[in-house]
Every structure is written in C-alpha cells, then in structure tokens.
Coordinates of C-alpha atoms and ligand atoms in Angstrom, one line a residue:
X14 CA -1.7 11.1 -32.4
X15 CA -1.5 14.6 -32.3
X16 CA -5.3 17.1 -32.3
X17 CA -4.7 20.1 -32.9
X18 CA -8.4 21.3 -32.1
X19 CA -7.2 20.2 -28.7
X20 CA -5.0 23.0 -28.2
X21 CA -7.8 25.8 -29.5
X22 CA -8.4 28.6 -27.0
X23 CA -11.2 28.0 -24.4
X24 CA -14.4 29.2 -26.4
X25 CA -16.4 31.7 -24.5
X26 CA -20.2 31.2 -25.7
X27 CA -20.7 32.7 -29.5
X28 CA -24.1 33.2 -28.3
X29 CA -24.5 36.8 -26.3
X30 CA -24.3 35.9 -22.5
X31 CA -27.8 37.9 -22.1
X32 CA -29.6 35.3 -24.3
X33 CA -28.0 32.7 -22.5
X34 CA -29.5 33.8 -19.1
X35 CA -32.4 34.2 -20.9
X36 CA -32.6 30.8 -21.6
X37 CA -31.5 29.1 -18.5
X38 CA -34.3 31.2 -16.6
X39 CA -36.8 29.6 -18.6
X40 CA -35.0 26.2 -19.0
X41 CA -34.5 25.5 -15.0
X42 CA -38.2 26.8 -14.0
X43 CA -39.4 24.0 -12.0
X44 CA -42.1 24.0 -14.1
X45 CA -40.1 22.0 -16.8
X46 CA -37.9 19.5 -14.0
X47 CA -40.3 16.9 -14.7
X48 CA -38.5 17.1 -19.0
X49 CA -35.4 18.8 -18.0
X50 CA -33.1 16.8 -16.2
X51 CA -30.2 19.6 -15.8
X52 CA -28.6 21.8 -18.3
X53 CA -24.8 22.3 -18.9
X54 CA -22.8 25.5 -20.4
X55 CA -19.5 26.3 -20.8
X56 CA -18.8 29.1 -19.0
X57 CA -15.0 30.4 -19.4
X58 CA -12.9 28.3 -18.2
X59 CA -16.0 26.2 -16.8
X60 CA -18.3 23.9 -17.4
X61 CA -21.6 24.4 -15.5
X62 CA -24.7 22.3 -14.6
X63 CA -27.7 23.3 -13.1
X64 CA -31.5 22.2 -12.8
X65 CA -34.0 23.6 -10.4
X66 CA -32.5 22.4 -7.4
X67 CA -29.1 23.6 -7.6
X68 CA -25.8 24.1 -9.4
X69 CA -22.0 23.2 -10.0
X70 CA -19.3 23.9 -12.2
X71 CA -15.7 22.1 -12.7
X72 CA -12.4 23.5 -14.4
X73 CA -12.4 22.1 -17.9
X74 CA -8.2 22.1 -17.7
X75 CA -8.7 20.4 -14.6
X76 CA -11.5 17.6 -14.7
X77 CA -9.7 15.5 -11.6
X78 CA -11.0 17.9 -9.2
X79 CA -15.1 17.6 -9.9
X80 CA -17.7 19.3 -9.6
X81 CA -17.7 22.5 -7.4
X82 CA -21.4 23.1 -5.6
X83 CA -22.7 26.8 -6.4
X84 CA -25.7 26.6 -5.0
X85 CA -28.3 24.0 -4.1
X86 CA -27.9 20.1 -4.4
X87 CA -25.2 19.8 -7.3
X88 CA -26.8 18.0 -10.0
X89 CA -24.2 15.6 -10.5
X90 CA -23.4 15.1 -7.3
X91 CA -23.8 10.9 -8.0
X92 CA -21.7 9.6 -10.5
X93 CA -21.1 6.3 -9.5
X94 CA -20.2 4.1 -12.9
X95 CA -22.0 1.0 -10.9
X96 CA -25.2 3.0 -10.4
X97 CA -28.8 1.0 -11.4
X98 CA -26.5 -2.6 -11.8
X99 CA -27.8 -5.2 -11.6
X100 CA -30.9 -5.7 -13.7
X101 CA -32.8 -6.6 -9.8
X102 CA -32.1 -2.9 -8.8
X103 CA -32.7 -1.2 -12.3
X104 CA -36.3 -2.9 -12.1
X105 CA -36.6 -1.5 -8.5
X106 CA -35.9 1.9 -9.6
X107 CA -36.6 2.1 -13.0
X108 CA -36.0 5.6 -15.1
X109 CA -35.1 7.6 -12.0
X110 CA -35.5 11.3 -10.9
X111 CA -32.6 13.7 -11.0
X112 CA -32.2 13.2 -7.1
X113 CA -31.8 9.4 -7.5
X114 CA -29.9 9.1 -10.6
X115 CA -26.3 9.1 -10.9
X116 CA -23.9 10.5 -13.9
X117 CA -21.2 8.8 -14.5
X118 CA -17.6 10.5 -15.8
X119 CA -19.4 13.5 -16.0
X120 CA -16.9 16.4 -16.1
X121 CA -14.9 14.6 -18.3
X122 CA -17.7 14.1 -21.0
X123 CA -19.1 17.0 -20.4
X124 CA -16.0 18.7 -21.0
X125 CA -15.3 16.8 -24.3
X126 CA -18.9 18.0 -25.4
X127 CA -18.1 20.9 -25.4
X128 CA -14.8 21.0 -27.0
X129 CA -15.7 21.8 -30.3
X130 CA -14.8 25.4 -30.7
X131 CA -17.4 25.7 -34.2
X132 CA -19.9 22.5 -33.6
X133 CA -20.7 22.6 -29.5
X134 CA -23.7 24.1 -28.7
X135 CA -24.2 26.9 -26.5
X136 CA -25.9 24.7 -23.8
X137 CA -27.5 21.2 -23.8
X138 CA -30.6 20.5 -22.4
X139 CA -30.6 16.9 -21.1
X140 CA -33.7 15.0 -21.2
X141 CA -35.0 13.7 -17.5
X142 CA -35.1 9.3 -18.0
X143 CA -38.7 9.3 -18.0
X144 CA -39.2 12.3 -20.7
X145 CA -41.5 11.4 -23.6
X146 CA -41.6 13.0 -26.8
X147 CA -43.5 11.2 -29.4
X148 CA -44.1 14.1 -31.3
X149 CA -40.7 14.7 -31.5
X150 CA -39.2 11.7 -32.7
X151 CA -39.1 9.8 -29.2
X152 CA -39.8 6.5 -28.5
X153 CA -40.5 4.1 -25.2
X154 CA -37.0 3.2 -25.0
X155 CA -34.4 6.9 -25.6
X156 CA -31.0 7.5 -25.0
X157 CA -28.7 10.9 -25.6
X158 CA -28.7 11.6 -21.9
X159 CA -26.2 11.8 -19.6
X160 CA -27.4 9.8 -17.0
X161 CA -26.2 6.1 -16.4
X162 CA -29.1 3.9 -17.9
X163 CA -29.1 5.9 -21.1
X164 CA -24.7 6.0 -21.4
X165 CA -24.2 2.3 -20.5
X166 CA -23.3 -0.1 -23.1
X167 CA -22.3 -3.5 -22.3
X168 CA -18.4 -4.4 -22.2
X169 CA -17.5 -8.3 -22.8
X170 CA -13.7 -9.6 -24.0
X171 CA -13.5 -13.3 -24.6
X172 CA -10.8 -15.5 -26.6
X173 CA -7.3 -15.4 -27.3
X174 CA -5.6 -12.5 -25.4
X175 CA -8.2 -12.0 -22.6
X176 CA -8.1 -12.6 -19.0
X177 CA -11.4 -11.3 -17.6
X178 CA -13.7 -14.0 -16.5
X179 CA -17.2 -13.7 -15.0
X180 CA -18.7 -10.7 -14.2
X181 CA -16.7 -8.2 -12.6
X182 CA -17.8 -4.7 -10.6
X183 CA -16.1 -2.5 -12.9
X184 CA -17.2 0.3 -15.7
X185 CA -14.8 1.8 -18.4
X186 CA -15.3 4.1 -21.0
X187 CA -16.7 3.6 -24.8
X188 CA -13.4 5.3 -25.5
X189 CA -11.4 2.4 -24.0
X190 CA -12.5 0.4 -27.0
X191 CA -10.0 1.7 -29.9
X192 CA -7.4 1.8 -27.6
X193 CA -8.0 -2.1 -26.5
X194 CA -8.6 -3.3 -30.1
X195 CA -5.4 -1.9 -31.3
X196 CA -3.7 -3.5 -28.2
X197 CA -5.5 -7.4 -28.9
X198 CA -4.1 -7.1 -32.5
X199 CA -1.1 -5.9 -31.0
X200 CA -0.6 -2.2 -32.5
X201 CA -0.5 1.4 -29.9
X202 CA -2.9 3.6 -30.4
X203 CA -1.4 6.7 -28.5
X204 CA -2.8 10.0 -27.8
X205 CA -6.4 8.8 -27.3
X206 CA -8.8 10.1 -24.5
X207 CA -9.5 6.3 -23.9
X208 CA -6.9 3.8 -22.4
X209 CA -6.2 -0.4 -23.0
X210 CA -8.1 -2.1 -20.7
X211 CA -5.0 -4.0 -19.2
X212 CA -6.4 -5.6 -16.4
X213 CA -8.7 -8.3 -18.8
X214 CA -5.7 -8.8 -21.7
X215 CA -3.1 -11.1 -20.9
X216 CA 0.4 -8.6 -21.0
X217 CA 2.5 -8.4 -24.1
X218 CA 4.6 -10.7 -24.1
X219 CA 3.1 -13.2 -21.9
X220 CA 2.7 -16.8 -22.9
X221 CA -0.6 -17.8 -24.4
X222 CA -2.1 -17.9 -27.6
X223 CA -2.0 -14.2 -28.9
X224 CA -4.9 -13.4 -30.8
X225 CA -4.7 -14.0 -34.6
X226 CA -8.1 -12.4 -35.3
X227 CA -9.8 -9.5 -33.5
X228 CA -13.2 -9.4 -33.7
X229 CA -15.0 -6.4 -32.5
X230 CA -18.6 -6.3 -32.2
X231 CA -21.3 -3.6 -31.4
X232 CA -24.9 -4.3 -30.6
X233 CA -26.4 -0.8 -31.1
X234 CA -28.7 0.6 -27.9
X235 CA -27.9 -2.5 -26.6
X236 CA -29.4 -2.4 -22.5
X237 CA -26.0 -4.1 -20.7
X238 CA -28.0 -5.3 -17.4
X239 CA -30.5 -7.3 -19.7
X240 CA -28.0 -8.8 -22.3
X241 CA -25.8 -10.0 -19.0
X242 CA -28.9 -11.5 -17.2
X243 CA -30.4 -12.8 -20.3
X244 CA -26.8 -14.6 -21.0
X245 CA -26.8 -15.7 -17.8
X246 CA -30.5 -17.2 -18.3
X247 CA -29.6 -19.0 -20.8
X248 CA -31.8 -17.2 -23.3
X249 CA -28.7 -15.7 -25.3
X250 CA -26.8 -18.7 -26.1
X251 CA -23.8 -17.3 -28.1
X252 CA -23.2 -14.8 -25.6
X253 CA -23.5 -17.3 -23.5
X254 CA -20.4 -19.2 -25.3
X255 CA -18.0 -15.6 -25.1
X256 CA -19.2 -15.4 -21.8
X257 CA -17.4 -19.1 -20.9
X258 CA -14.0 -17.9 -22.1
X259 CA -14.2 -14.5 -21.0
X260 CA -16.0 -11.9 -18.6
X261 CA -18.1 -8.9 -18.5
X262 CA -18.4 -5.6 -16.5
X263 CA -21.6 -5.0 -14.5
X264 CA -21.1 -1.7 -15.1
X265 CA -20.4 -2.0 -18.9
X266 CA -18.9 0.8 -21.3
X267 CA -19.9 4.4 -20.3
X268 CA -20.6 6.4 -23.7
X269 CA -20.0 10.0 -24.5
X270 CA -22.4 12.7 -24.2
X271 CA -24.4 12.9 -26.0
X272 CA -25.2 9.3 -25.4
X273 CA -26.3 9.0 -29.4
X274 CA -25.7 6.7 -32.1
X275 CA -22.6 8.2 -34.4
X276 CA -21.0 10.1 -31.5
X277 CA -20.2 6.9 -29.7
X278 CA -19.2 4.6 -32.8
X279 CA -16.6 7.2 -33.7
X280 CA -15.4 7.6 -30.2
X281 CA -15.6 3.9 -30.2
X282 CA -13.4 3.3 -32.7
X283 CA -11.7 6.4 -32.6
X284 CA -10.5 6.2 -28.7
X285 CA -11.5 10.0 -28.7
X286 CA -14.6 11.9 -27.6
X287 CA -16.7 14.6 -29.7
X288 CA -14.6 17.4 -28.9
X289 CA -11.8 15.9 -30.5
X290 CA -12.9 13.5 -33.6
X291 CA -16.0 16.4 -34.0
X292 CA -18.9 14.6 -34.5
X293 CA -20.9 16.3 -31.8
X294 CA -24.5 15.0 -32.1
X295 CA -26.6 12.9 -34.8
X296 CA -27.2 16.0 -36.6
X297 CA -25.7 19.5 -35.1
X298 CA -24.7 22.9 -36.6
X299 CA -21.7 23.9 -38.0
X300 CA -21.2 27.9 -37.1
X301 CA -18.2 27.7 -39.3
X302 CA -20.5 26.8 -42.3
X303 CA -23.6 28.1 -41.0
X304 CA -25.5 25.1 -41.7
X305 CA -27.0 22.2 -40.3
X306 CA -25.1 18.9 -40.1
X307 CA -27.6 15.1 -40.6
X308 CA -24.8 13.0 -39.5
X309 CA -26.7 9.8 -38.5
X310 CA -28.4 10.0 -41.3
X311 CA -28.7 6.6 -43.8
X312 CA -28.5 9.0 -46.8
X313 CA -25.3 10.1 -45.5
X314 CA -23.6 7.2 -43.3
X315 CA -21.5 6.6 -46.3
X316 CA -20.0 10.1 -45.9
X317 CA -19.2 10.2 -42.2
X318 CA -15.7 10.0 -42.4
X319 CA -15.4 13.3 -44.0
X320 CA -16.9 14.8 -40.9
X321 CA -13.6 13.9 -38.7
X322 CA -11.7 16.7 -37.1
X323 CA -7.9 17.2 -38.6
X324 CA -5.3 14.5 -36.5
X325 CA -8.2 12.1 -35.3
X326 CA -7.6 8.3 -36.0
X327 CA -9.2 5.6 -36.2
X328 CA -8.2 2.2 -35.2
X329 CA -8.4 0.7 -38.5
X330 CA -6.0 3.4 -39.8
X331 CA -3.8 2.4 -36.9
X332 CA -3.6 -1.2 -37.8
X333 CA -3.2 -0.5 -41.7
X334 CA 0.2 1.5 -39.9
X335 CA 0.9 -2.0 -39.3
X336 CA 1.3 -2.9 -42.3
X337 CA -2.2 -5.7 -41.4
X338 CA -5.5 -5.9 -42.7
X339 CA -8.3 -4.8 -41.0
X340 CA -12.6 -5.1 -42.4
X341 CA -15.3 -2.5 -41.2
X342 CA -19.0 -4.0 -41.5
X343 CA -22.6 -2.0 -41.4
X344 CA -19.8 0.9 -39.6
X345 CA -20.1 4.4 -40.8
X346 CA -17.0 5.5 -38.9
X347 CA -14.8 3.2 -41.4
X348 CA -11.9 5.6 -42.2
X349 CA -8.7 3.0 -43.3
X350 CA -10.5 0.1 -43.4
X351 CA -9.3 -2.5 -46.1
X352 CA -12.5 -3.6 -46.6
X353 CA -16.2 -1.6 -46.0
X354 CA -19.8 -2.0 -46.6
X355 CA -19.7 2.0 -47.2
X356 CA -16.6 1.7 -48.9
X357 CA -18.6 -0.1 -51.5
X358 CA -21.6 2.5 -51.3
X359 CA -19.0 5.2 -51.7
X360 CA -17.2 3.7 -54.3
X361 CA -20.3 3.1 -56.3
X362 CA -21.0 6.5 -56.5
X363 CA -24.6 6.5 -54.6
X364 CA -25.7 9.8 -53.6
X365 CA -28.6 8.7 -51.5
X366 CA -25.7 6.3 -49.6
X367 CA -27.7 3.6 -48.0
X368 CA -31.0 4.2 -48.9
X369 CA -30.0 2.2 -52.2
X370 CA -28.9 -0.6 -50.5
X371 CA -32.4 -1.6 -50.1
X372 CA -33.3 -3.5 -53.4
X373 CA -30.1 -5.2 -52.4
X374 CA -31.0 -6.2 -49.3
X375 CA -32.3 -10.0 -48.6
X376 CA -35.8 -10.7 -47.9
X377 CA -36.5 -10.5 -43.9
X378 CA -39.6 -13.2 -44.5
X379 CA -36.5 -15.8 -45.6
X380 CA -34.3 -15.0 -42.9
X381 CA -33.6 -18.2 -40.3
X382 CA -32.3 -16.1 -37.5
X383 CA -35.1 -12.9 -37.8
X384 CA -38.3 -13.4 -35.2
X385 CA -41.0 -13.7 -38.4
X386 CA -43.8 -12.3 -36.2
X387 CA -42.0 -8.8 -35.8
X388 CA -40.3 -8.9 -39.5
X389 CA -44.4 -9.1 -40.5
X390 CA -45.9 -6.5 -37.8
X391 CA -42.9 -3.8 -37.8
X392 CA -41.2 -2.2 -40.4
X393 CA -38.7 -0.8 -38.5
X394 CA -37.8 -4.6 -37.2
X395 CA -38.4 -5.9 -40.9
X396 CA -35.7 -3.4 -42.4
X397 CA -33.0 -3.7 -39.5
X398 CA -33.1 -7.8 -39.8
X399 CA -32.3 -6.8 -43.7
X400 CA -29.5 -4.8 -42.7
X401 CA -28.1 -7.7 -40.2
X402 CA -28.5 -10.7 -42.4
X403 CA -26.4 -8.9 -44.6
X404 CA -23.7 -8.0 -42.2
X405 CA -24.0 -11.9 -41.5
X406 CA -23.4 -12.3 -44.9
X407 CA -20.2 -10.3 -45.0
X408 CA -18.8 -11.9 -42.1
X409 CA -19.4 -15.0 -43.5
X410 CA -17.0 -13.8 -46.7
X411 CA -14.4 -12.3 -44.6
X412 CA -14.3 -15.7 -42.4
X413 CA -15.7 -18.3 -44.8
X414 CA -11.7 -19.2 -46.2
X415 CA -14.0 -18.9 -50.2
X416 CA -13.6 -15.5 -50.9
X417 CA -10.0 -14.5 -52.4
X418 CA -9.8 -11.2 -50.9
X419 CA -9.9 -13.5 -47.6
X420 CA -7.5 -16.7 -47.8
X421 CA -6.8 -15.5 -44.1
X422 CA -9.4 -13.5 -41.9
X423 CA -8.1 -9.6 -41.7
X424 CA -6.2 -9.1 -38.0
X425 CA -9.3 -6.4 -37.3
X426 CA -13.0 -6.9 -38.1
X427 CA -15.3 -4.7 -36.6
X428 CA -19.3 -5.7 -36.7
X429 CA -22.1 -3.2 -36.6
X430 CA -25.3 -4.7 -35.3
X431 CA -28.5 -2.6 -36.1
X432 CA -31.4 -4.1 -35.0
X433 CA -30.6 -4.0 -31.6
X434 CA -31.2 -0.1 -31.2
X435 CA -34.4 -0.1 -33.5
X436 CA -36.2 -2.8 -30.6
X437 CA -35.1 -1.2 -27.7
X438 CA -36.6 2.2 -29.0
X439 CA -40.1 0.3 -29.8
X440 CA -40.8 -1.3 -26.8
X441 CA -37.9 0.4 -23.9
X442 CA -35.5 -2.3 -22.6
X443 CA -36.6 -5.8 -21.0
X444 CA -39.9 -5.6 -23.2
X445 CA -40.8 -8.8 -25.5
X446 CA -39.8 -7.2 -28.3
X447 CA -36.2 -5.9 -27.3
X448 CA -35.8 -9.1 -26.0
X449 CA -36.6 -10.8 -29.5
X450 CA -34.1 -8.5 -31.2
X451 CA -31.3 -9.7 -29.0
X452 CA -32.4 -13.3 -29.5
X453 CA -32.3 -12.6 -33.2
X454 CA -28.7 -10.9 -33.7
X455 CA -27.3 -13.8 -30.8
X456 CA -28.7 -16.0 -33.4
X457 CA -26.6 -14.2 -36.1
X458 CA -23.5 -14.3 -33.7
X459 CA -24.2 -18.0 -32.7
X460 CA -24.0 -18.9 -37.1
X461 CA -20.8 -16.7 -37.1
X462 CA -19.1 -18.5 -33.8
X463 CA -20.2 -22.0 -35.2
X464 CA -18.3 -21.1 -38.7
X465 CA -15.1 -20.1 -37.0
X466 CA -15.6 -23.4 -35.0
X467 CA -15.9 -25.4 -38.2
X468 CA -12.6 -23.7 -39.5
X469 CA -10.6 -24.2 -36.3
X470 CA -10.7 -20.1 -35.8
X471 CA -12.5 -19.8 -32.6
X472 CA -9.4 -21.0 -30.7
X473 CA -7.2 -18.0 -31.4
X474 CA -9.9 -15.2 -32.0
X475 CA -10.7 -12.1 -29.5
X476 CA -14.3 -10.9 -29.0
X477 CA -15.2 -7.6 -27.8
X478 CA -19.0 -7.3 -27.4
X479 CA -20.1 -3.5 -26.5
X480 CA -22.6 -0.8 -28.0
X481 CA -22.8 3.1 -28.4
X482 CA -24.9 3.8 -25.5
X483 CA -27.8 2.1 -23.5
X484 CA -31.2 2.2 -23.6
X485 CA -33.8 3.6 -20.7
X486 CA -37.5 3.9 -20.3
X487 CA -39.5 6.4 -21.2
X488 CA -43.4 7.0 -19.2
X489 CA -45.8 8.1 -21.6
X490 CA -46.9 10.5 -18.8
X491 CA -44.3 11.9 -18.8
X492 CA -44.8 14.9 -21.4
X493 CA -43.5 18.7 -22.4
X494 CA -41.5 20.4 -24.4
X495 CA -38.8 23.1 -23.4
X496 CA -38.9 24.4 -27.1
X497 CA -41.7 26.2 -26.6
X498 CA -41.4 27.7 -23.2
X499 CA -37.9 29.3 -24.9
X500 CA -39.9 30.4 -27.8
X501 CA -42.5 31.9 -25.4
X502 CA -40.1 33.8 -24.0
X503 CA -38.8 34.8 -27.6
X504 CA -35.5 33.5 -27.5
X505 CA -33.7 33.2 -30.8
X506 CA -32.4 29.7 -30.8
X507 CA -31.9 26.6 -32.5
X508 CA -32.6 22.8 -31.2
X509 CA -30.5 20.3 -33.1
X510 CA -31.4 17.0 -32.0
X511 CA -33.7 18.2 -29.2
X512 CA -31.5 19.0 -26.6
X513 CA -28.2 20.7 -28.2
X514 CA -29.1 24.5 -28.6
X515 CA -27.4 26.9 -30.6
X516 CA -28.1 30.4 -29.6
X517 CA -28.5 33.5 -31.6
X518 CA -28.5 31.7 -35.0
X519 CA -32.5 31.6 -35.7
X520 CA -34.8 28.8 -35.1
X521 CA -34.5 25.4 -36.7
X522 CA -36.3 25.5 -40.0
Ligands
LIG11 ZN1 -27.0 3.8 -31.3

C-alpha cells in the first residue's frame, strides 16, 4: 500500500528553534520531573528525548540503531516490552518513576509521532505514571504516555487458524493487528508498519480448520495484566473459554504514541501508526488548516474516516479487495466496511453523530449483563453499558442467521467495547469498579460465544481480544501543571490534548 506522506522531507520544527529552547528550559526544570516524565522533539534528522536527568537522540531513517546518550542517564534507556508483567510485579511497583520505568519500541513510535509533516507537534510533553490532573480532564486511571503500563493492551488469538496456547513471554505491536486480521481471513495487507503475527496462526496452507469467521474484538483501556490474571482466576469466564483454545502474551499489544483512544484504533485496524494514517492525537492542530482537530470526539466519531492521510488502508477495505464481507461495530475507524454502526449515523444525516444515538439507546436499568449498582451511581458507567448492549445487539444480527443482510456471518467483524476505558479511568486499574466493567462486557462476550455455540459457529471462528492502549494509576498527590510554568515564561504555545504542543501558533482558546 503505497503512503506517500511517507516519502515527505524530514520536517525541521515550524516553530522558531529559539522558542523551542525556550520551552524545553522550562519544561525539564527539575522542578516539574515529578509531572514531566521526558519530552521528545524532532530535531533534523533526529528525534530527541530528554528530562532532568539526561538526554538521547536516534536517527529517524535509522530506528534499528537506538537511542544515542547525549548527556546524562538516557531517558529511555529501558524499553523492555516485558517490563511491569505480571500483575505480582505491577502491584510491587506500581506507577513508577522515570528511573524505573521502561518504554517500549520507543524510537520507532516516537518516530511515527512525529511523522506528520502538518499535524505533529513541535514537542510532546509526556505525563510522569503518577501525574494527576483533575482539573484538566484526568482521571485515577490515564493513559497517552509512552511508558509501558499506559501503551499495553492485551493480545489473545483463539479458534480456527491459531496456534498460541497459554501465556507466552512475548509483546507485539497494536499495529500487528490489521496485518494479522487480514492474514486469519486470509487476505495480505502489505506495506503496513505492523507485521502478521506468524508464530500463533497455523501457516497457509496447513491442514486445519481455516477460519470461516474472524472476529476481532477491542476492550478499550483495557489493563492486560488484570484481564489475564482475572481470566486465570476464574472471574472472567468467557475469556476464560478463548483462553482454552488459544493463548495470550504477557506482554500484550504495545500502542502508538500517543497511547490515546483514536490513534490506536486506526493504527489498529489500519496496520500503520499516526505519522502515516494521520490521526495524531484525540484532538490536535492542523497547521495546514490552521485549526484545531476534536477527533475522539462522539459528535464527530462518525466523521473519522475523513481524517485519513491519502494511501492509508484499512483492513476492512482490504478484505472488500477480496471480493468478502466484512462488519465494523461501535468502530469509528470503519472506512470499507460492509456494514457500520457509523455508517448508519452517517447515512442518516446526523450532524451531532453519536450524540443522537442516545434516545436510541436501550435502557442500562434493563440490561442483564450491566453491574446495576454502577449503571445507578455513575453516569459515565450508565451510558457506556448503553453503548455495549447495543453493540451486543448488532452482533447478535450479524451472527443470529435472522437478519437477511446476514444468511452467513461477514469473513471480518470487528467489535468495539466501550465501557472498559470509561471504568478504568474512574477508579485506575484493579479497583472494584474496573473490575465490574470487565465482568460486565465478559458477560456480553460470554451471550455472543454461547450464540455462535448454539449455531455450530464457534468451531471455525478466530478471536483476537486486544485494546488501544492500557490503563495506569494516577496518585492524587501527585499534582502540577507545565502549562503554566511555559506561560510564565511567556511562551506562545498551544497544548492540544495536554501534552502535544504546537509552538508559535497562540495559546489554545
Ligand atoms: Zn481508548
């Protein structure tokens, strides 16, 4: 698949290289390390990270070679992918430092980051684990960051086509999941940043059951250690039932930077990062349009597609190629899609895109599989259980044999799970409430897996189980704000998303 943003000139930093300097003075004062965990730039033909203890840069043409040390302790000097597995040593070392952390696939995120000659920012800021910004929008449980608790998603494949059993010490990327998709329904999705995962699928050509229905789902913020110990507990019972004909990775799926909700779906299902398909943040600006850019936003979900950079792909345009069908539910990133939940929000000509789902929605208070206590105490909880009982719904008319669009399930479906990010915001991962959540959609999973059962369908489906990112504790001691030392120092700046900042362009209105 050919990108030609790929082949742009290595940008330079739009914003003058004074104000820059400006800004990392204030930004790696080791009076902010306790909020700012490092800070990257491109620089040239470099990346660069630095925080107040020292700084390295790699060759973005050449991110094989790593991190260079310029000075100090290299802030990225740790990036094993198995770093804070299991859920035993998480606990023991919970939201770590910089010094103790480690950063997985960082030069080649990083890199990707900030490949998007118009969208990039001049330098992210990344939050330190523990940071806590209420004020801001944070929560007890973030993500965005580059570190490993807040990039890993969990990775599971089980069913027809798969070969990975137990749990195996092994990470991969978020944008191996295209790329792995295509290959269980059989299609090559070429030029990708990601790769198939060929080690768990059974070769081509092998004999075995091949797949007849590829079922990819993503549990959104989704903490990997707890979902594979909670499995294991017995407490998640449909996982439970992937997990006995298949495996998982300790280490999960690694997301982009920024570990954020619509960067990873798209590189998800794209097989590309942000400096390719273009979606760089949630919301980021556009210096090509001068304006800001609410991506994640549920006004505009329906619209995301339009945001994709010229000669990206998704993986449900890739089987359509195929001449199969493929069905996209609760996904903004839906591009080819035979059928869509925001195909139908488009198509109905909404201009407020989900937001007028809601009078559509079922009631939470009716809903078998919701935890009632939470649907009555937490609006947040009430309105995500909404949004999943009706992508249960859908999934029971793609699979249910009733609906005549559906005689046959499509080859793809992909499944967007929603309230899994809203409880591991409210109450940080492994608290009562996250934990609910997850009981709540393996519920909804364990209704889907018993009706493909009843239609002799689970026999020759594949499961992939992953999210968009993780999910990490905040300490609600753990305050500040780096905004305002840059204003102090009267920097002209914009903060998109708190953390992506856009020099030279005014502040954020
Ligand atoms: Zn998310």
């Amino acid at each position: 698949v050919p990108s030609p943003n790929r082949d742009l000139p290595v940008r330079t930093g739009t914003g003058p290289v004074a104000d820059r300097d400006r800004a990392l003075t204030v930004l790696l004062d080791p009076a902010l390390a306790h909020v700012v965990d490092l800070v990257a730039w491109p620089d040239g033909a470099e990346i660069h990270v630095a925080n107040s203890e020292g700084e390295a840069a790699v060759d973005r043409t050449d991110p094989d070679r790593g991190f260079v040390t310029i000075r100090g302790r290299n802030p990225v000097a740790d990036q094993d992918p198995l770093h804070a597995t299991p859920l035993a040593a998480v606990l023991a070392d919970p939201s770590p430092p910089a010094a103790r952390n480690a950063y997985p696939f960082a030069a080649r995120r990083l890199i990707s980051a900030f490949g998007d000659p118009d969208r990039s920012p001049d330098l992210y800021v990344v939050h330190s684990a523990r940071h806590h910004w209420p004020e801001r929008g944070g929560h007890l449980g973030e993500h965005g960051s580059l570190d490993a608790g807040q990039s890993r998603a969990p990775l599971l494949l089980s069913g027809a086509g798969v070969t990975l059993t137990g749990v195996v010490d092994a990470a991969v990327r978020v944008v191996d999941i295209g790329p792995t998709l295509a290959a269980l329904a059989g299609c090559a999705m070429p030029g990708t940043d990601g790769r198939v995962l060929t080690e768990y699928l059974c070769a081509a050509g092998s004999p075995g059951p091949r797949p007849t229905a590829v079922v990819g789902m993503l549990w959104d913020g989704t903490n990997c250690n707890d979902l594979i110990d909670l499995a294991q507990q017995g407490e998640l019972p449909a996982v439970a039932r992937l997990l006995e004909r298949g495996g998982t990775l300790r280490g999960g799926a690694l997301a982009e930077f920024p570990s954020v909700t619509l960067v990873n779906h798209t590189s998800a299902l794209t097989g590309v990062g942000p400096g390719r398909h273009g979606i760089v943040g949630n919301v980021y600006f556009d210096r090509a349009t001068g304006r800001q850019v609410l991506a994640n936003d549920s006004a505009t979900w329906h619209r995301a597609g339009e945001l994709l950079r010229p000669g990206v792909c998704t993986v449900f345009e890739v089987v359509a190629a195929s001449g199969r069908a493929s069905a996209c539910v609760n996904e903004p990133t839906d591009r080819g899609a035979d059928y869509s939940t925001f195909g139908l929000i488009r198509s109905a000509g909404n201009s407020d895109g989900a937001r007028s789902l809601r009078s559509a929605l079922p009631d939470p208070a009716d809903d078998p599989h919701a935890t009632a206590e939470w649907v009555r105490e937490n609006g947040d909880y009430a309105w995500s259980s909404q949004v999943d009982a009706f992508g249960l719904a859908q999934m029971r008319q793609i699979f249910g044999g009733d609906n005549p669009q559906w005689p046959s399930p499509p080859l793809l479906t992909w499944w967007n799970t929603t309230l899994t990010d809203s409880v591991h915001h409210a109450g940080g991962p492994y608290s009562e409430i996250a934990r609910d959540g997850l009981a709540d959609a393996d519920r909804r999973l364990g209704a889907f897996l018993d009706l493909l059962d009843a239609r002799g369908l689970l026999e020759s489906t594949a499961f992939l189980l992953t999210a968009d990112h993780g999910s990490e504790g905040a300490d609600p001691a753990c305050t500040g704000d780096w905004d305002e030392a840059l204003r102090a120092a009267g920097i002209n700046f914009r903060d998109e998303g708190y953390g992506s900042i856009y020099l030279g362009v005014g502040a954020r209105v």
